[in-house]
Coordinates of C-alpha atoms (C1' of nucleotides) in Angstrom, one line a residue:
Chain A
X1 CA 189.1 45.7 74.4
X2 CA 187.5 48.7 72.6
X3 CA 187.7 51.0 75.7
X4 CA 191.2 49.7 76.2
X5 CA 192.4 52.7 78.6
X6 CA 189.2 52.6 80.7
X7 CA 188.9 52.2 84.4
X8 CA 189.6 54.4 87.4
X9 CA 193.5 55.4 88.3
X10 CA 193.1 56.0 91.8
X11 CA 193.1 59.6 91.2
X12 CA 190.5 61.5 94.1
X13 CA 188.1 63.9 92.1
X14 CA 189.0 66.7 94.4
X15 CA 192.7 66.5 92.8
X16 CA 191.2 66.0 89.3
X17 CA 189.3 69.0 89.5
X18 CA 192.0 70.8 90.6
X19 CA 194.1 69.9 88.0
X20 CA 191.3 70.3 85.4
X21 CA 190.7 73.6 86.4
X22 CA 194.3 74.9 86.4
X23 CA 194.6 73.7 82.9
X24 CA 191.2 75.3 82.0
X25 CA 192.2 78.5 83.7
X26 CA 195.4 79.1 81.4
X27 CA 193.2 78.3 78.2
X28 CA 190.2 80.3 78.5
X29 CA 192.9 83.3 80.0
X30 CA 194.7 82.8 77.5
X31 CA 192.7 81.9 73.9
X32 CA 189.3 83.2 75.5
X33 CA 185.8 81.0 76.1
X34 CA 185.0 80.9 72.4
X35 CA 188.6 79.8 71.3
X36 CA 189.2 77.2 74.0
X37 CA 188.0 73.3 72.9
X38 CA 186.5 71.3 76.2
X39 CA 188.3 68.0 74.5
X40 CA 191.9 70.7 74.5
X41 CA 191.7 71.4 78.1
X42 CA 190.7 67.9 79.0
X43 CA 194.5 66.9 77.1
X44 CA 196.2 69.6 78.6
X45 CA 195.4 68.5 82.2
X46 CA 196.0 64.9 80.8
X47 CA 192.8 63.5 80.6
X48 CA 189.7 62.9 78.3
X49 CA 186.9 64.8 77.7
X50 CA 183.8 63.0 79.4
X51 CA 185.8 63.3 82.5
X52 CA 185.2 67.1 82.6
X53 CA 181.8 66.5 81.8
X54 CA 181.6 64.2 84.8
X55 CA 183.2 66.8 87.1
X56 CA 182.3 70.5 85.9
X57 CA 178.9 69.3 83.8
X58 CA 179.2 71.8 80.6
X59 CA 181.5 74.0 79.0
X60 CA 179.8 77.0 80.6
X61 CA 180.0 75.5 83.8
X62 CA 184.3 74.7 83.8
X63 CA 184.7 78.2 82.5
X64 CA 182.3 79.4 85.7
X65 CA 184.8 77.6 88.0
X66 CA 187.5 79.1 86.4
X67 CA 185.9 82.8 86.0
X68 CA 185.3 82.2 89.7
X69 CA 189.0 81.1 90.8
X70 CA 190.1 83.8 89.1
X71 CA 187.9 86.8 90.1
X72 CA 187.8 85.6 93.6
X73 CA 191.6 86.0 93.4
X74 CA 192.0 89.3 92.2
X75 CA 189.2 91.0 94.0
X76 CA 190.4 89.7 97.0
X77 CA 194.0 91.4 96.5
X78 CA 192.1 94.8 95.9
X79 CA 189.9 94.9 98.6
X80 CA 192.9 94.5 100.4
X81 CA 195.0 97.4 99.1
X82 CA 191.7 99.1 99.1
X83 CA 191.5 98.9 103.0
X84 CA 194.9 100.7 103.3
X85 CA 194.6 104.4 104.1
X86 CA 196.1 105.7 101.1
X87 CA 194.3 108.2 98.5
X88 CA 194.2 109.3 94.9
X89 CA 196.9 108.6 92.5
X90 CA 198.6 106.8 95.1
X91 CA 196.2 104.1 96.0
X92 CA 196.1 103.3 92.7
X93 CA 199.5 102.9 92.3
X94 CA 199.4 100.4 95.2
X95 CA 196.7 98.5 93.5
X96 CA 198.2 98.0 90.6
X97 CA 201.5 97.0 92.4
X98 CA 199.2 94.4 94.6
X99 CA 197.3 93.2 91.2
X100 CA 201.2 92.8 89.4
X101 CA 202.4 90.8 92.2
X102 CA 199.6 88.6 92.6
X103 CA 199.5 88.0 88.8
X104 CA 203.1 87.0 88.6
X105 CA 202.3 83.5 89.2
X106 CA 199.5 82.8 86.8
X107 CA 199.0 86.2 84.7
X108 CA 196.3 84.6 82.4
X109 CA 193.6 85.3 85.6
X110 CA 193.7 88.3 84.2
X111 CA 191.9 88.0 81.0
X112 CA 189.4 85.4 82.0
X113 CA 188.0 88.3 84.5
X114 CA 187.3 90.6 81.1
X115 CA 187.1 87.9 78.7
X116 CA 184.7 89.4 75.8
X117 CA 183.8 85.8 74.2
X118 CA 182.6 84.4 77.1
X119 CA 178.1 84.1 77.8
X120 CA 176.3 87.0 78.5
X121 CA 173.6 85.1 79.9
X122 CA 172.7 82.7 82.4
X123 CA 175.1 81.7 85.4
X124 CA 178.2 83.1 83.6
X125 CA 176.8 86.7 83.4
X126 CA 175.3 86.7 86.9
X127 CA 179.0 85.7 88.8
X128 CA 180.6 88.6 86.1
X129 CA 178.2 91.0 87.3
X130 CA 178.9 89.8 91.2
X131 CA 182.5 90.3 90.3
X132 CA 182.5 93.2 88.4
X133 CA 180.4 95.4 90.7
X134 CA 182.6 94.3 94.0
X135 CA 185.5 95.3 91.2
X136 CA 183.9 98.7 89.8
X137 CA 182.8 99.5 93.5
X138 CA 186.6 99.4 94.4
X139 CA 187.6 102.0 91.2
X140 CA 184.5 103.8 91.8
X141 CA 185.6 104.8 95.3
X142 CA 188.9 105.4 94.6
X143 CA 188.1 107.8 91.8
X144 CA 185.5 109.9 93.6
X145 CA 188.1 110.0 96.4
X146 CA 190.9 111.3 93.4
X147 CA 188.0 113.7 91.7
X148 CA 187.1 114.9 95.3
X149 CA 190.3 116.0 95.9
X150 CA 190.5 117.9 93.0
X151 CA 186.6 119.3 93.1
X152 CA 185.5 117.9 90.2
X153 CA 181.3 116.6 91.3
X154 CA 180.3 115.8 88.0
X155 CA 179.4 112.1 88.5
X156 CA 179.5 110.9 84.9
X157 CA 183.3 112.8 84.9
X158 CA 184.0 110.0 87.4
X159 CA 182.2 107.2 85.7
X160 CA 184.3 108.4 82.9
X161 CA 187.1 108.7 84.8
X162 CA 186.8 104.9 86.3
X163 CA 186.0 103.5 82.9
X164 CA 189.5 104.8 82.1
X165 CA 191.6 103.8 85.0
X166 CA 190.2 100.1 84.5
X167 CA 191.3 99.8 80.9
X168 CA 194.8 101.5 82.0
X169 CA 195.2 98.8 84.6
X170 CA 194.2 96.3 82.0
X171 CA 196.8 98.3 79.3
X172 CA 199.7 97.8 82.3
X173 CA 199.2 94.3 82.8
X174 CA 199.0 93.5 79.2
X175 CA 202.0 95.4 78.1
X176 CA 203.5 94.0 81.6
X177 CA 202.4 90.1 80.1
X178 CA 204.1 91.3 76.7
X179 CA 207.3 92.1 78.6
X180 CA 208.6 89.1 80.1
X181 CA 211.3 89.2 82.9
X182 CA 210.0 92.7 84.3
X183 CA 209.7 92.4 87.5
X184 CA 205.9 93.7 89.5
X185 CA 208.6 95.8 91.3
X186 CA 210.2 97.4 88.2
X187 CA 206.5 97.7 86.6
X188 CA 205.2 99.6 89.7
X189 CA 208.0 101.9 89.4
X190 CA 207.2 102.4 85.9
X191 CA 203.9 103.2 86.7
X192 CA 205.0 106.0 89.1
X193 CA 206.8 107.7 86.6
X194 CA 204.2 107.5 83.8
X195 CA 201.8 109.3 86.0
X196 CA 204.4 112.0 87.3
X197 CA 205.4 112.3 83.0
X198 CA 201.1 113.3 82.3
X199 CA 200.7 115.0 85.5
X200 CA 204.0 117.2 84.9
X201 CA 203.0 117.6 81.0
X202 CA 201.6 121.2 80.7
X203 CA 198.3 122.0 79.6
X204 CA 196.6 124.9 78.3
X205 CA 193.2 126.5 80.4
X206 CA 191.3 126.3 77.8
X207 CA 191.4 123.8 74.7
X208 CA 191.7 125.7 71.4
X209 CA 188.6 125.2 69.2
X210 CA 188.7 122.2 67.1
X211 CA 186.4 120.1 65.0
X212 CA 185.2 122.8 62.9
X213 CA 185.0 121.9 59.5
X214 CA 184.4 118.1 58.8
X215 CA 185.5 116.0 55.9
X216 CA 183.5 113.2 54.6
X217 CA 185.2 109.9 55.3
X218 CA 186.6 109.0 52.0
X219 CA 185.1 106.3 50.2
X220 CA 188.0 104.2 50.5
X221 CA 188.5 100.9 48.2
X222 CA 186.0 98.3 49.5
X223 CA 187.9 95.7 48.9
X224 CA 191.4 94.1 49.9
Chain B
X1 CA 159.7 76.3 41.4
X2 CA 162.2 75.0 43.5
X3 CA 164.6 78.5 43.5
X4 CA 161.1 80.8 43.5
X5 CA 163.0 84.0 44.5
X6 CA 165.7 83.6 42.1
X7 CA 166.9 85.6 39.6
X8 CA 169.0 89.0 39.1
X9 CA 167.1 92.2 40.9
X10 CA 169.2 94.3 38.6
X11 CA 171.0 96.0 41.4
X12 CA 174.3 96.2 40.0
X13 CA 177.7 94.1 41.9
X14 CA 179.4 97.8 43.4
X15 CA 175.6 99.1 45.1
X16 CA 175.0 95.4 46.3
X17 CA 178.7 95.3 48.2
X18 CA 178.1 98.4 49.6
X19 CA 174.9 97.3 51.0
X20 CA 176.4 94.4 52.3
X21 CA 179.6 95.8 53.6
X22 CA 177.6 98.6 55.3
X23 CA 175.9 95.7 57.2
X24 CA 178.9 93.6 57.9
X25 CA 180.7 96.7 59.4
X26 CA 177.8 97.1 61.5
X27 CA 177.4 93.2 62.9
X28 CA 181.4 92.4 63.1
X29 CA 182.1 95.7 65.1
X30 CA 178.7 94.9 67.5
X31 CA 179.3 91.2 67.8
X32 CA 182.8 90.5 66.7
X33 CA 184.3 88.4 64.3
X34 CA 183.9 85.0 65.9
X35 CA 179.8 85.4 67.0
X36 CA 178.7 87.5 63.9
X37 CA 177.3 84.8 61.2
X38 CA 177.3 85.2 57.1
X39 CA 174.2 84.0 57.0
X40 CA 172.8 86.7 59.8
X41 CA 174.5 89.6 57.7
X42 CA 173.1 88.5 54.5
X43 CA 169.5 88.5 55.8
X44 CA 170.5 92.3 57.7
X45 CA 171.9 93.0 53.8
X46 CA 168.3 92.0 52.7
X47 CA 169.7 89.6 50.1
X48 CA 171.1 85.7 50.5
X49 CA 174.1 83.4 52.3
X50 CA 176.1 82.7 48.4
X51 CA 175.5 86.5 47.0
X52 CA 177.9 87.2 50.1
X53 CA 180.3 84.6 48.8
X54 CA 180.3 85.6 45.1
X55 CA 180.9 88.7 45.9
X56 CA 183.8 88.2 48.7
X57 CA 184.8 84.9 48.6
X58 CA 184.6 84.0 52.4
X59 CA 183.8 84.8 55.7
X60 CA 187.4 86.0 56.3
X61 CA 187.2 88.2 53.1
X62 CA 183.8 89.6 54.3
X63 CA 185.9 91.0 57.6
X64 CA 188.8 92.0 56.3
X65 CA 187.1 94.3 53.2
X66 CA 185.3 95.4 57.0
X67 CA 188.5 95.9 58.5
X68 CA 190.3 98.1 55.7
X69 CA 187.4 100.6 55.2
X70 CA 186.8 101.2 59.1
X71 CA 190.6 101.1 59.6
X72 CA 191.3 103.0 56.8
X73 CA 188.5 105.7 58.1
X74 CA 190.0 106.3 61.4
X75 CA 193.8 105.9 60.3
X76 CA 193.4 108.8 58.2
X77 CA 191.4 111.2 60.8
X78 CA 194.2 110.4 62.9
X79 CA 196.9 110.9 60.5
X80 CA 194.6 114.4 59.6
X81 CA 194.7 115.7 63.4
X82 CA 198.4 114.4 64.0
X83 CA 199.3 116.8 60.9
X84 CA 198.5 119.4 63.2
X85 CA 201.1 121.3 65.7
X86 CA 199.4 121.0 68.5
X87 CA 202.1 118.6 71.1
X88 CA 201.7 116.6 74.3
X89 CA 198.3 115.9 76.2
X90 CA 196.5 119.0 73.8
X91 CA 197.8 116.8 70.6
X92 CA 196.0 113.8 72.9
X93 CA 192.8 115.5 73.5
X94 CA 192.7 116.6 69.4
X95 CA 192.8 113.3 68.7
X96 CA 190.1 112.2 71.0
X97 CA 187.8 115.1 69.4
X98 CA 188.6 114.0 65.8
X99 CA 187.5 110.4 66.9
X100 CA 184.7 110.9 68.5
X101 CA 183.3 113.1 65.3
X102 CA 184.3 110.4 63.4
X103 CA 182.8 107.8 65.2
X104 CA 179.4 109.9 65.4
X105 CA 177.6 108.2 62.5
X106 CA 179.4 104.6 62.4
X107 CA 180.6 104.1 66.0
X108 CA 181.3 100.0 65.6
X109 CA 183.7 100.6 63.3
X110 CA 186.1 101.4 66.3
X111 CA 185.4 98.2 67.3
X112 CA 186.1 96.5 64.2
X113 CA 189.6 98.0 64.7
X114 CA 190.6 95.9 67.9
X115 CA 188.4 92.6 67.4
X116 CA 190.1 89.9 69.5
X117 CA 188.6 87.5 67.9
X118 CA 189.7 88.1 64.4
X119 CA 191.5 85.6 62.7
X120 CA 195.5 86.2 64.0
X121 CA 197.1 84.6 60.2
X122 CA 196.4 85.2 56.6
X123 CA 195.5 88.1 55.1
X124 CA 193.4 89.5 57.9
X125 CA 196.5 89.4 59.8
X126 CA 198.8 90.9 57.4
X127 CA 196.0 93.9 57.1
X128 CA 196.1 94.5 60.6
X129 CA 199.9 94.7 61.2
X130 CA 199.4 97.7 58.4
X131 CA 197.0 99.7 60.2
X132 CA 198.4 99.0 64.0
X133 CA 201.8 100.1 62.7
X134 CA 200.4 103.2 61.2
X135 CA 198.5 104.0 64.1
X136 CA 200.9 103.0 66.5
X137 CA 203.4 104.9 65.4
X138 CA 201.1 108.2 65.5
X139 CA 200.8 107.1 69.2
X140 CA 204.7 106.6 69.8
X141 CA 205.1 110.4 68.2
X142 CA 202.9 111.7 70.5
X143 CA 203.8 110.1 73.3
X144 CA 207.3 110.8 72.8
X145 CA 206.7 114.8 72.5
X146 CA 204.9 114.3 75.2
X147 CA 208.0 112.3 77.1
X148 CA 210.7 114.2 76.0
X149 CA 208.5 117.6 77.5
X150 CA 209.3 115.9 80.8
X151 CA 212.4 114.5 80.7
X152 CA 211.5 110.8 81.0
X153 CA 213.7 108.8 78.5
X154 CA 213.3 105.6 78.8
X155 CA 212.4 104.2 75.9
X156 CA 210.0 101.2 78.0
X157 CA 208.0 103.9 79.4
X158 CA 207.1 105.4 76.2
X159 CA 206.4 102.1 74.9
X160 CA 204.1 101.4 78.6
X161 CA 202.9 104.7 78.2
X162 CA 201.6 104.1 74.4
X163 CA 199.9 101.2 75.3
X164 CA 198.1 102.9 78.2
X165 CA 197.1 105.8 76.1
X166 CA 196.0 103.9 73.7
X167 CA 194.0 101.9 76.2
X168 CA 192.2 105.2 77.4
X169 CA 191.2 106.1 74.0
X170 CA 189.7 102.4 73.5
X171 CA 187.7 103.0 77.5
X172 CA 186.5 106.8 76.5
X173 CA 184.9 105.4 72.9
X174 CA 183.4 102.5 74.7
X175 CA 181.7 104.9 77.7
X176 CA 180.7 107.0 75.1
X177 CA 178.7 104.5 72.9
X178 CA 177.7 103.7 76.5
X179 CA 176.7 107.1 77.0
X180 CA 173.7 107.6 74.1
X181 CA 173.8 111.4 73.6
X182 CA 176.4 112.5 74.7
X183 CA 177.6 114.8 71.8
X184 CA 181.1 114.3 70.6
X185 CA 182.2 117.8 71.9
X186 CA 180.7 117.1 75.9
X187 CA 183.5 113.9 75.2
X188 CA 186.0 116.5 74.2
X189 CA 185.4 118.3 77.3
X190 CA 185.2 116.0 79.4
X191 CA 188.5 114.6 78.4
X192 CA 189.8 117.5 79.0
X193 CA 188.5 117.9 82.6
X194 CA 189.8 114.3 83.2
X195 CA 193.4 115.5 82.4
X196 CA 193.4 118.1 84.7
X197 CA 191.8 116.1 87.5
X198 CA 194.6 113.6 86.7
X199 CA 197.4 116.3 86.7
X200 CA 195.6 117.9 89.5
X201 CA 195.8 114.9 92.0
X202 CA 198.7 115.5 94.5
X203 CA 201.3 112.6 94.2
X204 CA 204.2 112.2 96.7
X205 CA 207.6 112.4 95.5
X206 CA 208.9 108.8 96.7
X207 CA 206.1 106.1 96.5
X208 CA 206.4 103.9 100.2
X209 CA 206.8 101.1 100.5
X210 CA 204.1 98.5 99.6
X211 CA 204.1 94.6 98.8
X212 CA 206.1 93.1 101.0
X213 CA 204.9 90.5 103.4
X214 CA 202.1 88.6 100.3
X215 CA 199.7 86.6 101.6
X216 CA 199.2 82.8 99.1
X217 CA 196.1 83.9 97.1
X218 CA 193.5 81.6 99.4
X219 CA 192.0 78.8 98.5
X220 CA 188.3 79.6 96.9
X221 CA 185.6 77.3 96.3
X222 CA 186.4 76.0 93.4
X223 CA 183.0 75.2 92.0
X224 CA 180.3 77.6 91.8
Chain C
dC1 C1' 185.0 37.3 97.8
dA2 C1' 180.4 39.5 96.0
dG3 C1' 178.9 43.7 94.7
dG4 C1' 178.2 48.7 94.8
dG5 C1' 180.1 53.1 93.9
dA6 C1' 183.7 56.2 92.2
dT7 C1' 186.9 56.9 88.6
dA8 C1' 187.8 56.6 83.8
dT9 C1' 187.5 56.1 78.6
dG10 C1' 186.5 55.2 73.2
dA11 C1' 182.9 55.8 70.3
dC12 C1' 179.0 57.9 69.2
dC13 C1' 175.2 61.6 68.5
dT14 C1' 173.8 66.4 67.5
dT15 C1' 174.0 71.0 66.5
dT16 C1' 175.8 75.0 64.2
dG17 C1' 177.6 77.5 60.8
dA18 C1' 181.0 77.9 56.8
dG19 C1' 181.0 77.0 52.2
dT20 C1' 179.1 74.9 47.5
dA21 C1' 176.2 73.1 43.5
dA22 C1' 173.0 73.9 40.5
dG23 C1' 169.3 76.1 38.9
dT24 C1' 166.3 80.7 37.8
dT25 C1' 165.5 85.2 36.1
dA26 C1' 166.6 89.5 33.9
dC27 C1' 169.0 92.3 30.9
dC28 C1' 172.0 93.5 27.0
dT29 C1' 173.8 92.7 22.4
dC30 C1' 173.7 91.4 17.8
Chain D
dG1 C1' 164.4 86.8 19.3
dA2 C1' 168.5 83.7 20.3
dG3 C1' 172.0 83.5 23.4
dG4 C1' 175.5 85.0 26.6
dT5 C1' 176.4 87.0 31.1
dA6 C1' 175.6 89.0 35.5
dA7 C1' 172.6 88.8 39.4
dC8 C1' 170.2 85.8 42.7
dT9 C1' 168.2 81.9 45.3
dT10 C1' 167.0 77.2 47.4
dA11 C1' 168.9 73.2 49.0
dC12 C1' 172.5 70.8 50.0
dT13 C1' 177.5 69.0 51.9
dC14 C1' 181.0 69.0 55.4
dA15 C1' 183.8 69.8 59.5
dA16 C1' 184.3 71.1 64.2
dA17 C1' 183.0 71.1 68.7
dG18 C1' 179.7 70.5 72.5
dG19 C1' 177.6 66.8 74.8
dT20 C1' 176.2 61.7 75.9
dC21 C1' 176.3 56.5 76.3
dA22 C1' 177.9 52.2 77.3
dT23 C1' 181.4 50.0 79.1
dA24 C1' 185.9 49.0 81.9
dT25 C1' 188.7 49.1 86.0
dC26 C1' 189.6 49.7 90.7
dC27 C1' 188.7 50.0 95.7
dC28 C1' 186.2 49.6 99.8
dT29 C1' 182.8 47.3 102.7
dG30 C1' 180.2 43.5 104.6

DNA sequence: CAGGGATATGACCTTTGAGTAAGTTACCTC
DNA sequence: GAGGTAACTTACTCAAAGGTCATATCCCTG
């Protein structure tokens, strides 16, 4: 009588883990590893903790699952765009538009691939490193192919260069996810105009000297 | 006999809080918010776990004293710099410089700035409104000198565009602490050779077509 | 229809880290 | 030099969350 809800309900653990992970998916994309609670998710998909014990073993190893769903997801939609033909500025603009359109559905993937609470160690860091080299590979090409085409050879001005594109990507889809009822069409539009309004935006050949002279930072008011 | 290593030092309350926000700025900007430890940032401090609490109250005190002198610091270099007359992507590439001299001696405190997992209510929140306004809204300016130099209007692609710039600055500050020696005016340059490979990259007038027929995002493994 | 295995849970154990109580030492003042 | 106050510590409490145990129900097979 004291385990009064006990007992199977006929549910096949291939659907429970499904439904598990989909739950645990939207709460580490969406709070982060460190946030989420194991006994949250578990009430979210409708079910009690020891069950996701049974199924995924540890809290590191649901969020593994779910880091894997996720990555395999998006990587997948940019080695596709990636094997089109187009160059530069404009095979970005395609990846972003593949990334917005795959996203629509469950945008929170998103932040579980570059979720900064999650382990840095054991099986967690090794599938992020899998991911994020097939990821950085992608960017990596792509920008030497842009900096090629410009002759700029300096290789950190591409690492650079990548480091920046990935964090606008990740600025898109987060102002996108701040913006509901824009649709991937509209936001790939955007995009194309944002890069036409820095590329058309005159610059000077050289960059007038500055950083001369150097104020200490005050010493502000330590506390609140 | 019990408290052996108790008793005053002598080091007066306003040295002692410097020590000890010196070291807090230095583990909540590495570590973040949620993974740094009071008890870890005492012992960096060199003193104990309750000195930290007498002297600012909680854990959530400790980071938001943190929070208003790094925020504080780089609020006003970018207020200093936005002073200036320089417009568009040179005002953008001031900016960067100012940071990145800033950031020289203290580099976390950028960090500290943009911790996700700060607490999002009470005062810490209320702090952090206060500072993104005031930065944000140096971003809007600029971004709208720059927008209005090209004739783009739309008030969603400035805001887009903020976000993306803003983005950038976060991605070139975390390659540079990446990047040990680099000096902060090889950064400056290198932004500025980023621009113009940016600019430089051809981009067709009309973007084709792209997204039509989707594939459903395939079925992965779902455990590792 | 006996029993083994898969599905399921309430109650528990354990660890970690925020926060506190209470005592100790030094200095400063009268 | 008595006593008040500021500086400082050890040793504790407590809550939250990861993880486990013992048990309960169902279904399938012989």
């Amino acid at each position: 009588m004291s385990r009064a809800n006990a007992g199977t309900k006929g549910v096949p653990r291939a659907d429970r883990e499904l439904q598990i992970l989909r739950a645990a998916c939207e709460v580490f994309g969406t709070m982060g590893f460190a946030k989420a609670s194991v006994a949250g998710i578990a009430a979210d998909a409708g079910i009690s903790k020891p069950l996701v014990y049974q199924y995924f073993g540890s809290k590191e190893g649901l969020f593994l699952a779910s880091f894997n769903y996720g990555a395999e997801t998006l990587a997948a939609e940019m080695e596709r765009v990636a094997a089109d033909d187009s160059v530069g500025v404009e095979r970005g603009l395609h990846t972003l538009d593949g990334l917005f359109r795959t996203l629509e559905p469950q945008p929170w993937l998103w932040r579980l691939l570059f979720d900064p609470s999650a382990p840095d160690d054991g099986e967690v860091a090794a599938a992020r490193a899998v991911y994020t080299d097939r990821i950085t590979r992608l960017a990596v090409e792509g920008v030497g192919e842009l900096m090629r085409l410009v002759g700029d050879d300096d290789p950190l001005d591409a690492s650079a260069l990548t480091a920046v594109w990935m964090s606008a990507v990740d600025a898109l889809i987060t102002w996108w996810l701040d913006h509901p009822g824009v649709t991937p069409t509209q936001m790939t539009e955007r995009c194309h105009r944002l890069i036409i309004a820095i590329s058309g935006a005159a610059l000077p050949a050289e960059l007038p000297a500055e950083g001369g002279v150097r104020r200490q930072a005050e010493r502000s008011s330590l506390r609140a």
